[in-house]
Short mmCIF file of C-alpha atoms and ligand atoms in Angstrom, two decimals:
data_model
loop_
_atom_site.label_atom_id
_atom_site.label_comp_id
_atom_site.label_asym_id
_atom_site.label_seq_id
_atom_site.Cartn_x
_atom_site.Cartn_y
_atom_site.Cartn_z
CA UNK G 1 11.48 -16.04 -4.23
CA UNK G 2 10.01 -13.40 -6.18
CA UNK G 3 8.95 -10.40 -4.89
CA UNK G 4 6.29 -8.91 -6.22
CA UNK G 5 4.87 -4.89 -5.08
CA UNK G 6 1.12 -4.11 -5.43
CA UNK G 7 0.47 -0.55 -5.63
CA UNK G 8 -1.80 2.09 -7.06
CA UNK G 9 -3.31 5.48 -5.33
CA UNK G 10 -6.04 5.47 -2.55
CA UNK G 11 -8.83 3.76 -4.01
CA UNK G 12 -7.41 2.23 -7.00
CA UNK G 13 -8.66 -0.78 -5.98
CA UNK G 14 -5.28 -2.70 -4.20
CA UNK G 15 -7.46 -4.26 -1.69
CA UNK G 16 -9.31 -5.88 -3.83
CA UNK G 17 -6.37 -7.31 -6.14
CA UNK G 18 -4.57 -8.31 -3.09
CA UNK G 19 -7.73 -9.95 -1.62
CA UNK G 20 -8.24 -11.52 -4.71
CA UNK G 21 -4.42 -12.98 -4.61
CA UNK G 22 -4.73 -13.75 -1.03
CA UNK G 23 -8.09 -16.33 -1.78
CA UNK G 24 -5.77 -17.90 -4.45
CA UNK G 25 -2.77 -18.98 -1.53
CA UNK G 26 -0.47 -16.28 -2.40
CA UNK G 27 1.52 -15.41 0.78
CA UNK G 28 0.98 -11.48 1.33
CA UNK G 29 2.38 -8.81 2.95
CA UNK G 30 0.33 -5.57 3.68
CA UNK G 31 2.32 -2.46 4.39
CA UNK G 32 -1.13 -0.95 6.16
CA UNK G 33 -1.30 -3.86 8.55
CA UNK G 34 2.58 -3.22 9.07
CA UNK G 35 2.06 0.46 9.73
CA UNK G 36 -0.33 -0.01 12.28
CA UNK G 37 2.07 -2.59 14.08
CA UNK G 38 4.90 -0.03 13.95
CA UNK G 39 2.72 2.52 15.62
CA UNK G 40 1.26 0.50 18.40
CA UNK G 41 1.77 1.29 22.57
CA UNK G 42 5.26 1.36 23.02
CA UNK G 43 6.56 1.47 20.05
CA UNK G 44 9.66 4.18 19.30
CA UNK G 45 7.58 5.28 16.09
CA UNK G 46 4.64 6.52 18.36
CA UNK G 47 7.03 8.07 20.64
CA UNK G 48 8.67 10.04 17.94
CA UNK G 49 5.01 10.69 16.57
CA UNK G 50 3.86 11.98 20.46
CA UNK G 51 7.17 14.17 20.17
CA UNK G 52 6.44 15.83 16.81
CA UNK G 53 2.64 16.35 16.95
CA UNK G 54 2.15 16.75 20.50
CA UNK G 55 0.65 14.06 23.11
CA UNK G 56 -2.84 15.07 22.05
CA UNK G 57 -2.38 12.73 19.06
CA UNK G 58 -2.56 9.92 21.38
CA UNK G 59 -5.90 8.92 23.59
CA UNK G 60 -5.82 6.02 25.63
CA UNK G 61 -2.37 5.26 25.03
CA UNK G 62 -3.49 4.42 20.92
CA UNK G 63 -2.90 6.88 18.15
CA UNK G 64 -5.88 8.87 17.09
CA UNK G 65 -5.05 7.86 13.42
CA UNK G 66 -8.25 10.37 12.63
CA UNK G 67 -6.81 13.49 13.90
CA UNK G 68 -3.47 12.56 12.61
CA UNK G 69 -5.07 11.90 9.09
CA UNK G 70 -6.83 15.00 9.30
CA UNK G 71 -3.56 17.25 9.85
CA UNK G 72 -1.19 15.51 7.03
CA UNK G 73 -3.49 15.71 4.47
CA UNK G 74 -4.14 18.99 4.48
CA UNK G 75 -0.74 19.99 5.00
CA UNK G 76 1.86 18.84 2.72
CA UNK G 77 5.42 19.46 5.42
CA UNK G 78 3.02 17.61 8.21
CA UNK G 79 2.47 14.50 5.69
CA UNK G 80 6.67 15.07 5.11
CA UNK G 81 7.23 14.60 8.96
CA UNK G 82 5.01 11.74 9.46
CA UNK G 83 6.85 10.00 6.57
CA UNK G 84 10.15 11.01 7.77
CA UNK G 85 8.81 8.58 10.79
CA UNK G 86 7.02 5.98 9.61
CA UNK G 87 9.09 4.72 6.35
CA UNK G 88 12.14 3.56 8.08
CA UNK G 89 9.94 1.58 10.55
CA UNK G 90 7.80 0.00 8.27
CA UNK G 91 10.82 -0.58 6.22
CA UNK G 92 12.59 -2.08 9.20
CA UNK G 93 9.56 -4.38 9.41
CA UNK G 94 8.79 -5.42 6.26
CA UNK G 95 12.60 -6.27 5.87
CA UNK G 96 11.97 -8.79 8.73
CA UNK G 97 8.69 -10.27 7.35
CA UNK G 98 10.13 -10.52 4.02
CA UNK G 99 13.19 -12.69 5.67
CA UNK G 100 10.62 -14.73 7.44
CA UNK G 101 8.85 -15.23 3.91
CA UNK G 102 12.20 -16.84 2.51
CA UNK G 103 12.38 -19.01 5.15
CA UNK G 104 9.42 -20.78 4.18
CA UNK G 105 10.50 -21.61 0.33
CA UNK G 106 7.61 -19.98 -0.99
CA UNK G 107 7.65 -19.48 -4.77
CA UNK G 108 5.71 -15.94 -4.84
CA UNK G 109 5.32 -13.10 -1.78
CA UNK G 110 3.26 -10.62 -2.99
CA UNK G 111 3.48 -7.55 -0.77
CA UNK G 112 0.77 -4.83 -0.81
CA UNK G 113 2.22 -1.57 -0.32
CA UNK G 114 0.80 1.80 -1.12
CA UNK G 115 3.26 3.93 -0.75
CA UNK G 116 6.12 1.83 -2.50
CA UNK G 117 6.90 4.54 -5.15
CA UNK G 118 6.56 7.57 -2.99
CA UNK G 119 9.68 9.41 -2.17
CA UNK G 120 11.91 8.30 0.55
CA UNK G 121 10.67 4.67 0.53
CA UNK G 122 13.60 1.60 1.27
CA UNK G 123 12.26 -1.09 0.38
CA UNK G 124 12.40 -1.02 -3.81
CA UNK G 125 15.47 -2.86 -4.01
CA UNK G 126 13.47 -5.95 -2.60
CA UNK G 127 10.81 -5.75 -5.30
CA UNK G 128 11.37 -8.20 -8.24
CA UNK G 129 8.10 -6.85 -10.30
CA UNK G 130 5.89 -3.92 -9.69
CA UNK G 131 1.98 -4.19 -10.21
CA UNK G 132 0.40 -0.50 -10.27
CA UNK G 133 -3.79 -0.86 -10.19
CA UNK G 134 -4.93 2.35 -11.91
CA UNK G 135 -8.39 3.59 -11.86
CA UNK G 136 -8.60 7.51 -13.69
CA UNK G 137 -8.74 10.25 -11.19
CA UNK G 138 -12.69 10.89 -11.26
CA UNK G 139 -13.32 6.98 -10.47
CA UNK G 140 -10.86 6.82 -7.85
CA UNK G 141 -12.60 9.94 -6.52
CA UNK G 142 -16.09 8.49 -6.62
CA UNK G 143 -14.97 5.62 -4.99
CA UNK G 144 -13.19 6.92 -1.81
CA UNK G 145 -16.55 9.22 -1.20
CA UNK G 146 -18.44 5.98 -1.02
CA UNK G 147 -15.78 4.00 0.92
CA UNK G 148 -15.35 6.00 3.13
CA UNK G 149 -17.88 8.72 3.13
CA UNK G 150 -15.74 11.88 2.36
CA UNK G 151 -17.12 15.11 1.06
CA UNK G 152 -15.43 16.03 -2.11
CA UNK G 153 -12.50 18.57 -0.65
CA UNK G 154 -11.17 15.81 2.00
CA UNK G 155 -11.59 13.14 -0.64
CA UNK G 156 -9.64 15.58 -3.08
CA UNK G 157 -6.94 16.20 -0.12
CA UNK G 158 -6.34 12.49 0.42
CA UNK G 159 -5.39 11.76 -3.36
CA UNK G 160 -3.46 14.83 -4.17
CA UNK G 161 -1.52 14.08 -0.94
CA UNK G 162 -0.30 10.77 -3.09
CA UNK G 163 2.10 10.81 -6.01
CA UNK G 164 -0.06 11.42 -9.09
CA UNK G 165 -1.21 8.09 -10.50
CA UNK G 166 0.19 8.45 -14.05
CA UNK G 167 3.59 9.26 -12.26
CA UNK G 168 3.22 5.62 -11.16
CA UNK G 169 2.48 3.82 -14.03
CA UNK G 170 5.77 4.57 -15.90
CA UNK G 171 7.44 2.51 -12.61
CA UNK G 172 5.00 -0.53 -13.44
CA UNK G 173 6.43 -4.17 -14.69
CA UNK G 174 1.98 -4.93 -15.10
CA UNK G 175 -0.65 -2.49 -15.20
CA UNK G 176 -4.29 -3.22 -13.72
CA UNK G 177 -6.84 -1.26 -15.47
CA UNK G 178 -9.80 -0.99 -13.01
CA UNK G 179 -11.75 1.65 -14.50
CA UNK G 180 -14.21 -1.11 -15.38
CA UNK G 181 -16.25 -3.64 -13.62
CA UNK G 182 -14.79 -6.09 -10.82
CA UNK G 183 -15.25 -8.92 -13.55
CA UNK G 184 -13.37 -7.35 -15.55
CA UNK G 185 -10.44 -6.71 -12.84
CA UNK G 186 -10.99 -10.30 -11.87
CA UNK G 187 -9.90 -11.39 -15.50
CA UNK G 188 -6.65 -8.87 -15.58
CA UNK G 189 -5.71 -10.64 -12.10
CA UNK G 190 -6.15 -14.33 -13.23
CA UNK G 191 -3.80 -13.51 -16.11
CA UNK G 192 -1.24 -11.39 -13.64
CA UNK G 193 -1.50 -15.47 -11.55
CA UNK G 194 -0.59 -17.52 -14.72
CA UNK G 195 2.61 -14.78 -15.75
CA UNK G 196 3.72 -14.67 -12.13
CA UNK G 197 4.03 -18.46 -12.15
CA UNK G 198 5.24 -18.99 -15.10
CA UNK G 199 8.24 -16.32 -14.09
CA UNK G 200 8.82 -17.36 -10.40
CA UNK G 201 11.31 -20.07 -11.23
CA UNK G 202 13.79 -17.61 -12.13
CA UNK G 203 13.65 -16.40 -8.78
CA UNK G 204 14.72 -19.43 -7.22
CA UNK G 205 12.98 -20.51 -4.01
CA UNK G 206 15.30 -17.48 -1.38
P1 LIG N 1 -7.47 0.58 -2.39
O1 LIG N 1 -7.09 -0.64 -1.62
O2 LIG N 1 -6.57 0.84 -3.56
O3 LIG N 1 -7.63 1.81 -1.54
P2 LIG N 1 -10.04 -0.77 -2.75
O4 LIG N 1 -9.68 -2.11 -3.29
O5 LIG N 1 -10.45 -0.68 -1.32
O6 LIG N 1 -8.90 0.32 -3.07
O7 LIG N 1 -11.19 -0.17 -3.70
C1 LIG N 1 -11.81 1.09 -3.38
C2 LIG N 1 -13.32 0.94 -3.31
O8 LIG N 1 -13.80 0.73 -4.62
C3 LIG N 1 -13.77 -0.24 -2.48
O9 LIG N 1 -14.95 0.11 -1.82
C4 LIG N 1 -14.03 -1.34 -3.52
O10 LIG N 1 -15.01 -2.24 -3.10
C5 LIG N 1 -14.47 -0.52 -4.72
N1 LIG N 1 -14.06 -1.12 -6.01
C6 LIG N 1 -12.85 -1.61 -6.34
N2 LIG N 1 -12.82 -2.04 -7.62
C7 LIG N 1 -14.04 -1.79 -8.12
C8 LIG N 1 -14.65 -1.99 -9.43
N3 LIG N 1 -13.98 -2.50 -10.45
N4 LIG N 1 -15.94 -1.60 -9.58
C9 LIG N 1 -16.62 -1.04 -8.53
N5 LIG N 1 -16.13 -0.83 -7.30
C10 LIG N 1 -14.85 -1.18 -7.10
#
């Protein structure tokens, strides 16, 4: 099976490759959907979360994922802790959904995952090929204030709290340029579909 890593900073536009991957029968994994499992009531990772930022983090038994945003990106050995947490969970997990994937002979898993090049992350050794979506720093900006309507110092916060985007690229088997228009992301994608399949056999169907 090959393994293949989407990821790009906030706002790059991974969604909307992996979306775009997903309507075409690719089997995904997404590391955000994974996080949130990890974290949910009873879970050791939201114990150890409770015990390092204090039971007010919590409400109604859920994590206030707002408040908890709010502290690690503004402060750089908060963001460190919450890592320190949540990698070896999600890597725990995605280690299991990845066995489940080869269990079902699929040719192609593509897992969408954020954070794969960050420091202290587990999972690299499982990625065959690395996708990095790239948008420049000013478009990526623009659109995280519309998505999610930030003023300009927490939009700032939340992308300087990422490894810088060019840092990325040098990791990347294929780059996805979406500084243009979604047409033009859509073509970059179809052509990422045809090379994927055309390499998958290599990877044998484990
Ligand atoms: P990510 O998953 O990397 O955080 P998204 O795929 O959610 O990024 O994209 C960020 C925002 O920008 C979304 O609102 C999305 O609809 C929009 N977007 C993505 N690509 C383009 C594009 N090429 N042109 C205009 N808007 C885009």
């Amino acid at each position: 099976m090959l393994i293949v890593g989407i990821t790009g900073g906030i706002a790059s536009g991974k969604s909307t490759v992996t979306k775009a991957l997903r309507d075409a029968n690719f089997p995904i994994v997404d590391a955000d959907v994974v996080a949130r499992e990890v974290v949910e009531p009873g879970t050791r990772a939201l114990e150890k979360i409770k015990l390092a930022f204090g039971p007010s983090i919590i409400e109604n038994g859920q994590l206030n994922r707002h408040k908890l945003g709010n502290i690690v990106f503004s402060h750089p050995a908060e963001l460190n802790r919450l890592n320190a947490i949540m990698q070896p969970a999600i890597s725990s997990a995605m280690r299991d959904k990845i066995s489940f994937w080869r269990t079902q002979n699929v040719p192609i898993l593509i897992i969408d995952i954020p954070l794969l090049l960050e420091k202290g992350y587990e999972n690299l050794d499982d990625i065959d090929k690395i996708v990095v979506v790239y948008a420049d720093r000013e478009v990526q900006m623009a659109r995280l204030k519309a998505r999610e309507n930030l003023d300009d110092i927490n939009a700032k916060n939340r992308i300087d709290a990422q490894m810088p985007i060019a840092d990325k690229l040098v990791h990347a088997d294929y780059v996805l340029d979406n500084n243009g228009s979604q047409w033009q992301l859509e073509e970059q994608i179809k052509n990422l579909m045809v090379n994927l399949k055309e390499i998958a056999p290599k990877y044998g169907t484990k």
